[in-house]
Amino acid sequence: MAVSVTDQNFQSEVLNSSTPVVVDFWAEWCGPCKMMSPIVDELSAELAGKVKVVKINIDENPNVPTKYGIRGIPTFIVFKDGQAVETKVGGMSRSQFAEWVAKVTA
């Protein structure tokens, strides 16, 4: 299960993480976000210990999405060593998501 992060703990949970982090920017009203949610949770369980997967609700936490220029959701950003290294916008299949995460966190 992906961990929820907030504007308040984004620094400690994501930017200060020693492992790569996939951040899922989502909202309750977003249909594609709801479609991606079980895929994100499954991948989070599979990658536990290698890659951290977190979710941030853009409606409840406006500061981080604004800082990273989030315009459409779902948006996924991979962070390594505190830096955003790759971004993907929109829904995708489980295999597409898994391949993308594997490629950018390798």
mmCIF file of N, CA and C in Angstrom:
data_model
loop_
_atom_site.group_PDB
_atom_site.id
_atom_site.type_symbol
_atom_site.label_atom_id
_atom_site.label_comp_id
_atom_site.label_asym_id
_atom_site.label_seq_id
_atom_site.Cartn_x
_atom_site.Cartn_y
_atom_site.Cartn_z
ATOM 1 N N MET A 1 0.836 -1.186 0.000
ATOM 2 C CA MET A 1 0.000 0.000 0.000
ATOM 3 C C MET A 1 0.881 1.251 0.000
ATOM 4 N N ALA A 2 0.629 2.129 -0.933
ATOM 5 C CA ALA A 2 1.388 3.373 -1.010
ATOM 6 C C ALA A 2 1.078 4.242 0.205
ATOM 7 N N VAL A 3 2.090 4.933 0.684
ATOM 8 C CA VAL A 3 1.972 5.801 1.850
ATOM 9 C C VAL A 3 1.461 7.169 1.405
ATOM 10 N N SER A 4 0.599 7.777 2.192
ATOM 11 C CA SER A 4 0.149 9.138 1.903
ATOM 12 C C SER A 4 1.131 10.133 2.484
ATOM 13 N N VAL A 5 1.478 11.144 1.692
ATOM 14 C CA VAL A 5 2.338 12.216 2.186
ATOM 15 C C VAL A 5 1.583 13.536 2.081
ATOM 16 N N THR A 6 2.101 14.535 2.774
ATOM 17 C CA THR A 6 1.464 15.849 2.828
ATOM 18 C C THR A 6 2.496 16.935 2.504
ATOM 19 N N ASP A 7 2.018 18.167 2.380
ATOM 20 C CA ASP A 7 2.941 19.295 2.225
ATOM 21 C C ASP A 7 3.941 19.316 3.382
ATOM 22 N N GLN A 8 3.467 18.945 4.583
ATOM 23 C CA GLN A 8 4.301 19.033 5.789
ATOM 24 C C GLN A 8 5.399 17.971 5.837
ATOM 25 N N ASN A 9 5.132 16.737 5.373
ATOM 26 C CA ASN A 9 6.164 15.704 5.514
ATOM 27 C C ASN A 9 6.811 15.308 4.174
ATOM 28 N N PHE A 10 6.545 16.057 3.098
ATOM 29 C CA PHE A 10 7.115 15.745 1.784
ATOM 30 C C PHE A 10 8.639 15.745 1.828
ATOM 31 N N GLN A 11 9.207 16.746 2.477
ATOM 32 C CA GLN A 11 10.675 16.843 2.586
ATOM 33 C C GLN A 11 11.267 15.582 3.213
ATOM 34 N N SER A 12 10.740 15.171 4.369
ATOM 35 C CA SER A 12 11.315 14.017 5.069
ATOM 36 C C SER A 12 11.004 12.694 4.369
ATOM 37 N N GLU A 13 9.799 12.543 3.826
ATOM 38 C CA GLU A 13 9.405 11.275 3.212
ATOM 39 C C GLU A 13 9.946 11.086 1.797
ATOM 40 N N VAL A 14 10.074 12.160 1.043
ATOM 41 C CA VAL A 14 10.452 12.050 -0.370
ATOM 42 C C VAL A 14 11.858 12.592 -0.627
ATOM 43 N N LEU A 15 12.060 13.866 -0.344
ATOM 44 C CA LEU A 15 13.330 14.504 -0.699
ATOM 45 C C LEU A 15 14.511 13.961 0.104
ATOM 46 N N ASN A 16 14.276 13.528 1.337
ATOM 47 C CA ASN A 16 15.358 13.005 2.168
ATOM 48 C C ASN A 16 15.470 11.484 2.112
ATOM 49 N N SER A 17 14.696 10.830 1.258
ATOM 50 C CA SER A 17 14.701 9.366 1.179
ATOM 51 C C SER A 17 16.004 8.848 0.578
ATOM 52 N N SER A 18 16.522 7.761 1.146
ATOM 53 C CA SER A 18 17.745 7.160 0.611
ATOM 54 C C SER A 18 17.453 6.247 -0.580
ATOM 55 N N THR A 19 16.190 5.880 -0.783
ATOM 56 C CA THR A 19 15.806 5.063 -1.933
ATOM 57 C C THR A 19 15.017 5.924 -2.916
ATOM 58 N N PRO A 20 14.950 5.516 -4.192
ATOM 59 C CA PRO A 20 14.121 6.261 -5.150
ATOM 60 C C PRO A 20 12.665 6.283 -4.681
ATOM 61 N N VAL A 21 11.960 7.372 -4.987
ATOM 62 C CA VAL A 21 10.568 7.530 -4.572
ATOM 63 C C VAL A 21 9.707 7.854 -5.792
ATOM 64 N N VAL A 22 8.597 7.117 -5.938
ATOM 65 C CA VAL A 22 7.602 7.433 -6.963
ATOM 66 C C VAL A 22 6.471 8.161 -6.246
ATOM 67 N N VAL A 23 6.178 9.386 -6.691
ATOM 68 C CA VAL A 23 5.106 10.170 -6.085
ATOM 69 C C VAL A 23 3.922 10.203 -7.052
ATOM 70 N N ASP A 24 2.756 9.811 -6.537
ATOM 71 C CA ASP A 24 1.504 9.824 -7.293
ATOM 72 C C ASP A 24 0.716 11.054 -6.849
ATOM 73 N N PHE A 25 0.595 12.038 -7.747
ATOM 74 C CA PHE A 25 -0.216 13.229 -7.475
ATOM 75 C C PHE A 25 -1.628 12.917 -7.951
ATOM 76 N N TRP A 26 -2.610 12.973 -7.040
ATOM 77 C CA TRP A 26 -3.968 12.530 -7.360
ATOM 78 C C TRP A 26 -5.003 13.395 -6.658
ATOM 79 N N ALA A 27 -6.280 13.169 -6.989
ATOM 80 C CA ALA A 27 -7.400 13.821 -6.303
ATOM 81 C C ALA A 27 -8.581 12.858 -6.285
ATOM 82 N N GLU A 28 -9.443 13.038 -5.298
ATOM 83 C CA GLU A 28 -10.606 12.173 -5.088
ATOM 84 C C GLU A 28 -11.543 12.162 -6.293
ATOM 85 N N TRP A 29 -11.703 13.294 -6.968
ATOM 86 C CA TRP A 29 -12.651 13.443 -8.067
ATOM 87 C C TRP A 29 -12.112 12.960 -9.414
ATOM 88 N N CYS A 30 -10.879 12.513 -9.465
ATOM 89 C CA CYS A 30 -10.198 12.162 -10.711
ATOM 90 C C CYS A 30 -10.407 10.693 -11.082
ATOM 91 N N GLY A 31 -11.133 10.453 -12.180
ATOM 92 C CA GLY A 31 -11.400 9.084 -12.636
ATOM 93 C C GLY A 31 -10.147 8.281 -12.946
ATOM 94 N N PRO A 32 -9.221 8.806 -13.786
ATOM 95 C CA PRO A 32 -7.991 8.060 -14.067
ATOM 96 C C PRO A 32 -7.151 7.793 -12.806
ATOM 97 N N CYS A 33 -7.227 8.700 -11.820
ATOM 98 C CA CYS A 33 -6.505 8.490 -10.554
ATOM 99 C C CYS A 33 -7.062 7.253 -9.843
ATOM 100 N N LYS A 34 -8.397 7.132 -9.832
ATOM 101 C CA LYS A 34 -9.033 5.974 -9.191
ATOM 102 C C LYS A 34 -8.664 4.689 -9.912
ATOM 103 N N MET A 35 -8.551 4.748 -11.246
ATOM 104 C CA MET A 35 -8.142 3.588 -12.020
ATOM 105 C C MET A 35 -6.700 3.176 -11.679
ATOM 106 N N MET A 36 -5.835 4.153 -11.469
ATOM 107 C CA MET A 36 -4.422 3.874 -11.189
ATOM 108 C C MET A 36 -4.171 3.432 -9.747
ATOM 109 N N SER A 37 -5.060 3.781 -8.830
ATOM 110 C CA SER A 37 -4.824 3.529 -7.410
ATOM 111 C C SER A 37 -4.471 2.072 -7.071
ATOM 112 N N PRO A 38 -5.246 1.070 -7.535
ATOM 113 C CA PRO A 38 -4.868 -0.309 -7.201
ATOM 114 C C PRO A 38 -3.544 -0.726 -7.844
ATOM 115 N N ILE A 39 -3.242 -0.191 -9.015
ATOM 116 C CA ILE A 39 -1.971 -0.501 -9.692
ATOM 117 C C ILE A 39 -0.814 0.064 -8.878
ATOM 118 N N VAL A 40 -0.965 1.304 -8.434
ATOM 119 C CA VAL A 40 0.072 1.963 -7.624
ATOM 120 C C VAL A 40 0.291 1.186 -6.317
ATOM 121 N N ASP A 41 -0.805 0.771 -5.676
ATOM 122 C CA ASP A 41 -0.701 0.019 -4.415
ATOM 123 C C ASP A 41 -0.022 -1.334 -4.618
ATOM 124 N N GLU A 42 -0.376 -2.042 -5.695
ATOM 125 C CA GLU A 42 0.252 -3.339 -5.983
ATOM 126 C C GLU A 42 1.746 -3.180 -6.193
ATOM 127 N N LEU A 43 2.116 -2.200 -7.002
ATOM 128 C CA LEU A 43 3.527 -1.979 -7.288
ATOM 129 C C LEU A 43 4.289 -1.575 -6.031
ATOM 130 N N SER A 44 3.635 -0.807 -5.188
ATOM 131 C CA SER A 44 4.251 -0.403 -3.922
ATOM 132 C C SER A 44 4.630 -1.629 -3.097
ATOM 133 N N ALA A 45 3.728 -2.603 -3.028
ATOM 134 C CA ALA A 45 3.993 -3.831 -2.261
ATOM 135 C C ALA A 45 5.124 -4.635 -2.896
ATOM 136 N N GLU A 46 5.108 -4.735 -4.223
ATOM 137 C CA GLU A 46 6.134 -5.503 -4.934
ATOM 138 C C GLU A 46 7.523 -4.902 -4.799
ATOM 139 N N LEU A 47 7.598 -3.597 -4.755
ATOM 140 C CA LEU A 47 8.893 -2.907 -4.750
ATOM 141 C C LEU A 47 9.377 -2.516 -3.363
ATOM 142 N N ALA A 48 8.629 -2.915 -2.335
ATOM 143 C CA ALA A 48 8.980 -2.551 -0.955
ATOM 144 C C ALA A 48 10.455 -2.864 -0.685
ATOM 145 N N GLY A 49 11.160 -1.871 -0.133
ATOM 146 C CA GLY A 49 12.570 -2.042 0.183
ATOM 147 C C GLY A 49 13.486 -1.537 -0.928
ATOM 148 N N LYS A 50 12.983 -1.508 -2.180
ATOM 149 C CA LYS A 50 13.795 -1.045 -3.309
ATOM 150 C C LYS A 50 13.387 0.349 -3.764
ATOM 151 N N VAL A 51 12.080 0.550 -3.852
ATOM 152 C CA VAL A 51 11.518 1.828 -4.298
ATOM 153 C C VAL A 51 10.374 2.176 -3.360
ATOM 154 N N LYS A 52 10.342 3.418 -2.928
ATOM 155 C CA LYS A 52 9.248 3.886 -2.072
ATOM 156 C C LYS A 52 8.174 4.488 -2.968
ATOM 157 N N VAL A 53 6.909 4.139 -2.716
ATOM 158 C CA VAL A 53 5.797 4.678 -3.505
ATOM 159 C C VAL A 53 4.876 5.443 -2.558
ATOM 160 N N VAL A 54 4.627 6.715 -2.878
ATOM 161 C CA VAL A 54 3.779 7.554 -2.030
ATOM 162 C C VAL A 54 2.730 8.261 -2.886
ATOM 163 N N LYS A 55 1.656 8.694 -2.224
ATOM 164 C CA LYS A 55 0.584 9.436 -2.885
ATOM 165 C C LYS A 55 0.406 10.765 -2.169
ATOM 166 N N ILE A 56 0.095 11.802 -2.959
ATOM 167 C CA ILE A 56 -0.212 13.096 -2.354
ATOM 168 C C ILE A 56 -1.492 13.629 -2.995
ATOM 169 N N ASN A 57 -2.468 13.939 -2.152
ATOM 170 C CA ASN A 57 -3.749 14.480 -2.605
ATOM 171 C C ASN A 57 -3.552 15.960 -2.897
ATOM 172 N N ILE A 58 -3.744 16.342 -4.176
ATOM 173 C CA ILE A 58 -3.444 17.727 -4.567
ATOM 174 C C ILE A 58 -4.434 18.738 -4.004
ATOM 175 N N ASP A 59 -5.649 18.297 -3.691
ATOM 176 C CA ASP A 59 -6.641 19.219 -3.125
ATOM 177 C C ASP A 59 -6.339 19.546 -1.666
ATOM 178 N N GLU A 60 -5.842 18.566 -0.929
ATOM 179 C CA GLU A 60 -5.550 18.757 0.500
ATOM 180 C C GLU A 60 -4.155 19.321 0.730
ATOM 181 N N ASN A 61 -3.281 19.210 -0.275
ATOM 182 C CA ASN A 61 -1.885 19.635 -0.147
ATOM 183 C C ASN A 61 -1.480 20.432 -1.386
ATOM 184 N N PRO A 62 -1.811 21.714 -1.443
ATOM 185 C CA PRO A 62 -1.571 22.500 -2.668
ATOM 186 C C PRO A 62 -0.123 22.946 -2.887
ATOM 187 N N ASN A 63 0.689 22.988 -1.854
ATOM 188 C CA ASN A 63 2.027 23.567 -1.987
ATOM 189 C C ASN A 63 2.980 22.729 -2.840
ATOM 190 N N VAL A 64 3.067 21.430 -2.566
ATOM 191 C CA VAL A 64 3.996 20.572 -3.314
ATOM 192 C C VAL A 64 3.604 20.483 -4.791
ATOM 193 N N PRO A 65 2.321 20.232 -5.121
ATOM 194 C CA PRO A 65 1.960 20.196 -6.552
ATOM 195 C C PRO A 65 2.269 21.506 -7.276
ATOM 196 N N THR A 66 2.072 22.632 -6.610
ATOM 197 C CA THR A 66 2.374 23.927 -7.209
ATOM 198 C C THR A 66 3.872 24.046 -7.464
ATOM 199 N N LYS A 67 4.673 23.639 -6.494
ATOM 200 C CA LYS A 67 6.137 23.717 -6.621
ATOM 201 C C LYS A 67 6.640 22.916 -7.822
ATOM 202 N N TYR A 68 6.012 21.768 -8.089
ATOM 203 C CA TYR A 68 6.468 20.907 -9.185
ATOM 204 C C TYR A 68 5.642 21.082 -10.463
ATOM 205 N N GLY A 69 4.817 22.117 -10.508
ATOM 206 C CA GLY A 69 4.102 22.468 -11.728
ATOM 207 C C GLY A 69 3.086 21.439 -12.197
ATOM 208 N N ILE A 70 2.427 20.790 -11.259
ATOM 209 C CA ILE A 70 1.436 19.774 -11.622
ATOM 210 C C ILE A 70 0.226 20.463 -12.257
ATOM 211 N N ARG A 71 -0.071 20.093 -13.493
ATOM 212 C CA ARG A 71 -1.195 20.691 -14.223
ATOM 213 C C ARG A 71 -2.297 19.682 -14.500
ATOM 214 N N GLY A 72 -1.939 18.417 -14.706
ATOM 215 C CA GLY A 72 -2.914 17.360 -14.961
ATOM 216 C C GLY A 72 -2.652 16.201 -14.020
ATOM 217 N N ILE A 73 -3.697 15.460 -13.714
ATOM 218 C CA ILE A 73 -3.527 14.305 -12.838
ATOM 219 C C ILE A 73 -4.203 13.091 -13.460
ATOM 220 N N PRO A 74 -3.755 11.889 -13.156
ATOM 221 C CA PRO A 74 -2.617 11.632 -12.266
ATOM 222 C C PRO A 74 -1.286 12.027 -12.913
ATOM 223 N N THR A 75 -0.393 12.528 -12.092
ATOM 224 C CA THR A 75 0.988 12.773 -12.497
ATOM 225 C C THR A 75 1.877 11.963 -11.567
ATOM 226 N N PHE A 76 2.857 11.312 -12.153
ATOM 227 C CA PHE A 76 3.822 10.516 -11.386
ATOM 228 C C PHE A 76 5.197 11.117 -11.585
ATOM 229 N N ILE A 77 5.890 11.379 -10.481
ATOM 230 C CA ILE A 77 7.255 11.896 -10.558
ATOM 231 C C ILE A 77 8.159 10.965 -9.754
ATOM 232 N N VAL A 78 9.279 10.594 -10.365
ATOM 233 C CA VAL A 78 10.283 9.798 -9.660
ATOM 234 C C VAL A 78 11.346 10.752 -9.125
ATOM 235 N N PHE A 79 11.625 10.614 -7.829
ATOM 236 C CA PHE A 79 12.665 11.397 -7.163
ATOM 237 C C PHE A 79 13.814 10.489 -6.778
ATOM 238 N N LYS A 80 15.041 10.947 -7.082
ATOM 239 C CA LYS A 80 16.247 10.244 -6.638
ATOM 240 C C LYS A 80 17.134 11.282 -5.970
ATOM 241 N N ASP A 81 17.609 10.975 -4.792
ATOM 242 C CA ASP A 81 18.504 11.876 -4.057
ATOM 243 C C ASP A 81 17.945 13.288 -3.966
ATOM 244 N N GLY A 82 16.623 13.384 -3.730
ATOM 245 C CA GLY A 82 15.986 14.680 -3.536
ATOM 246 C C GLY A 82 15.670 15.446 -4.800
ATOM 247 N N GLN A 83 15.953 14.864 -5.962
ATOM 248 C CA GLN A 83 15.723 15.542 -7.240
ATOM 249 C C GLN A 83 14.660 14.823 -8.057
ATOM 250 N N ALA A 84 13.781 15.598 -8.703
ATOM 251 C CA ALA A 84 12.804 15.020 -9.628
ATOM 252 C C ALA A 84 13.560 14.621 -10.886
ATOM 253 N N VAL A 85 13.522 13.328 -11.256
ATOM 254 C CA VAL A 85 14.301 12.867 -12.402
ATOM 255 C C VAL A 85 13.442 12.476 -13.605
ATOM 256 N N GLU A 86 12.179 12.171 -13.398
ATOM 257 C CA GLU A 86 11.326 11.755 -14.515
ATOM 258 C C GLU A 86 9.871 11.971 -14.143
ATOM 259 N N THR A 87 9.080 12.398 -15.121
ATOM 260 C CA THR A 87 7.657 12.665 -14.902
ATOM 261 C C THR A 87 6.833 11.964 -15.969
ATOM 262 N N LYS A 88 5.698 11.437 -15.543
ATOM 263 C CA LYS A 88 4.747 10.806 -16.474
ATOM 264 C C LYS A 88 3.357 11.293 -16.074
ATOM 265 N N VAL A 89 2.566 11.729 -17.064
ATOM 266 C CA VAL A 89 1.223 12.247 -16.793
ATOM 267 C C VAL A 89 0.196 11.327 -17.429
ATOM 268 N N GLY A 90 -0.862 11.019 -16.669
ATOM 269 C CA GLY A 90 -1.978 10.243 -17.206
ATOM 270 C C GLY A 90 -1.972 8.795 -16.765
ATOM 271 N N GLY A 91 -3.100 8.152 -17.012
ATOM 272 C CA GLY A 91 -3.232 6.746 -16.660
ATOM 273 C C GLY A 91 -2.457 5.866 -17.618
ATOM 274 N N MET A 92 -2.126 4.672 -17.171
ATOM 275 C CA MET A 92 -1.426 3.699 -18.007
ATOM 276 C C MET A 92 -1.737 2.307 -17.493
ATOM 277 N N SER A 93 -1.403 1.309 -18.289
ATOM 278 C CA SER A 93 -1.657 -0.066 -17.862
ATOM 279 C C SER A 93 -0.675 -0.443 -16.761
ATOM 280 N N ARG A 94 -0.975 -1.540 -16.086
ATOM 281 C CA ARG A 94 -0.097 -2.018 -15.020
ATOM 282 C C ARG A 94 1.300 -2.294 -15.568
ATOM 283 N N SER A 95 1.365 -2.960 -16.734
ATOM 284 C CA SER A 95 2.673 -3.305 -17.300
ATOM 285 C C SER A 95 3.441 -2.049 -17.725
ATOM 286 N N GLN A 96 2.747 -1.072 -18.307
ATOM 287 C CA GLN A 96 3.413 0.181 -18.698
ATOM 288 C C GLN A 96 3.970 0.896 -17.467
ATOM 289 N N PHE A 97 3.165 0.955 -16.410
ATOM 290 C CA PHE A 97 3.593 1.631 -15.186
ATOM 291 C C PHE A 97 4.793 0.914 -14.570
ATOM 292 N N ALA A 98 4.709 -0.412 -14.474
ATOM 293 C CA ALA A 98 5.800 -1.204 -13.887
ATOM 294 C C ALA A 98 7.096 -1.047 -14.698
ATOM 295 N N GLU A 99 6.979 -1.070 -16.025
ATOM 296 C CA GLU A 99 8.170 -0.914 -16.875
ATOM 297 C C GLU A 99 8.789 0.474 -16.702
ATOM 298 N N TRP A 100 7.929 1.504 -16.663
ATOM 299 C CA TRP A 100 8.426 2.865 -16.501
ATOM 300 C C TRP A 100 9.155 3.020 -15.169
ATOM 301 N N VAL A 101 8.546 2.540 -14.088
ATOM 302 C CA VAL A 101 9.162 2.642 -12.760
ATOM 303 C C VAL A 101 10.478 1.891 -12.734
ATOM 304 N N ALA A 102 10.514 0.679 -13.298
ATOM 305 C CA ALA A 102 11.747 -0.112 -13.304
ATOM 306 C C ALA A 102 12.856 0.612 -14.068
ATOM 307 N N LYS A 103 12.505 1.205 -15.200
ATOM 308 C CA LYS A 103 13.487 1.891 -16.039
ATOM 309 C C LYS A 103 14.073 3.116 -15.329
ATOM 310 N N VAL A 104 13.211 3.925 -14.728
ATOM 311 C CA VAL A 104 13.702 5.182 -14.159
ATOM 312 C C VAL A 104 14.284 5.047 -12.752
ATOM 313 N N THR A 105 14.060 3.915 -12.103
ATOM 314 C CA THR A 105 14.633 3.741 -10.761
ATOM 315 C C THR A 105 15.848 2.823 -10.772
ATOM 316 N N ALA A 106 16.194 2.288 -11.932
ATOM 317 C CA ALA A 106 17.329 1.362 -12.042
ATOM 318 C C ALA A 106 18.636 2.053 -11.749
#
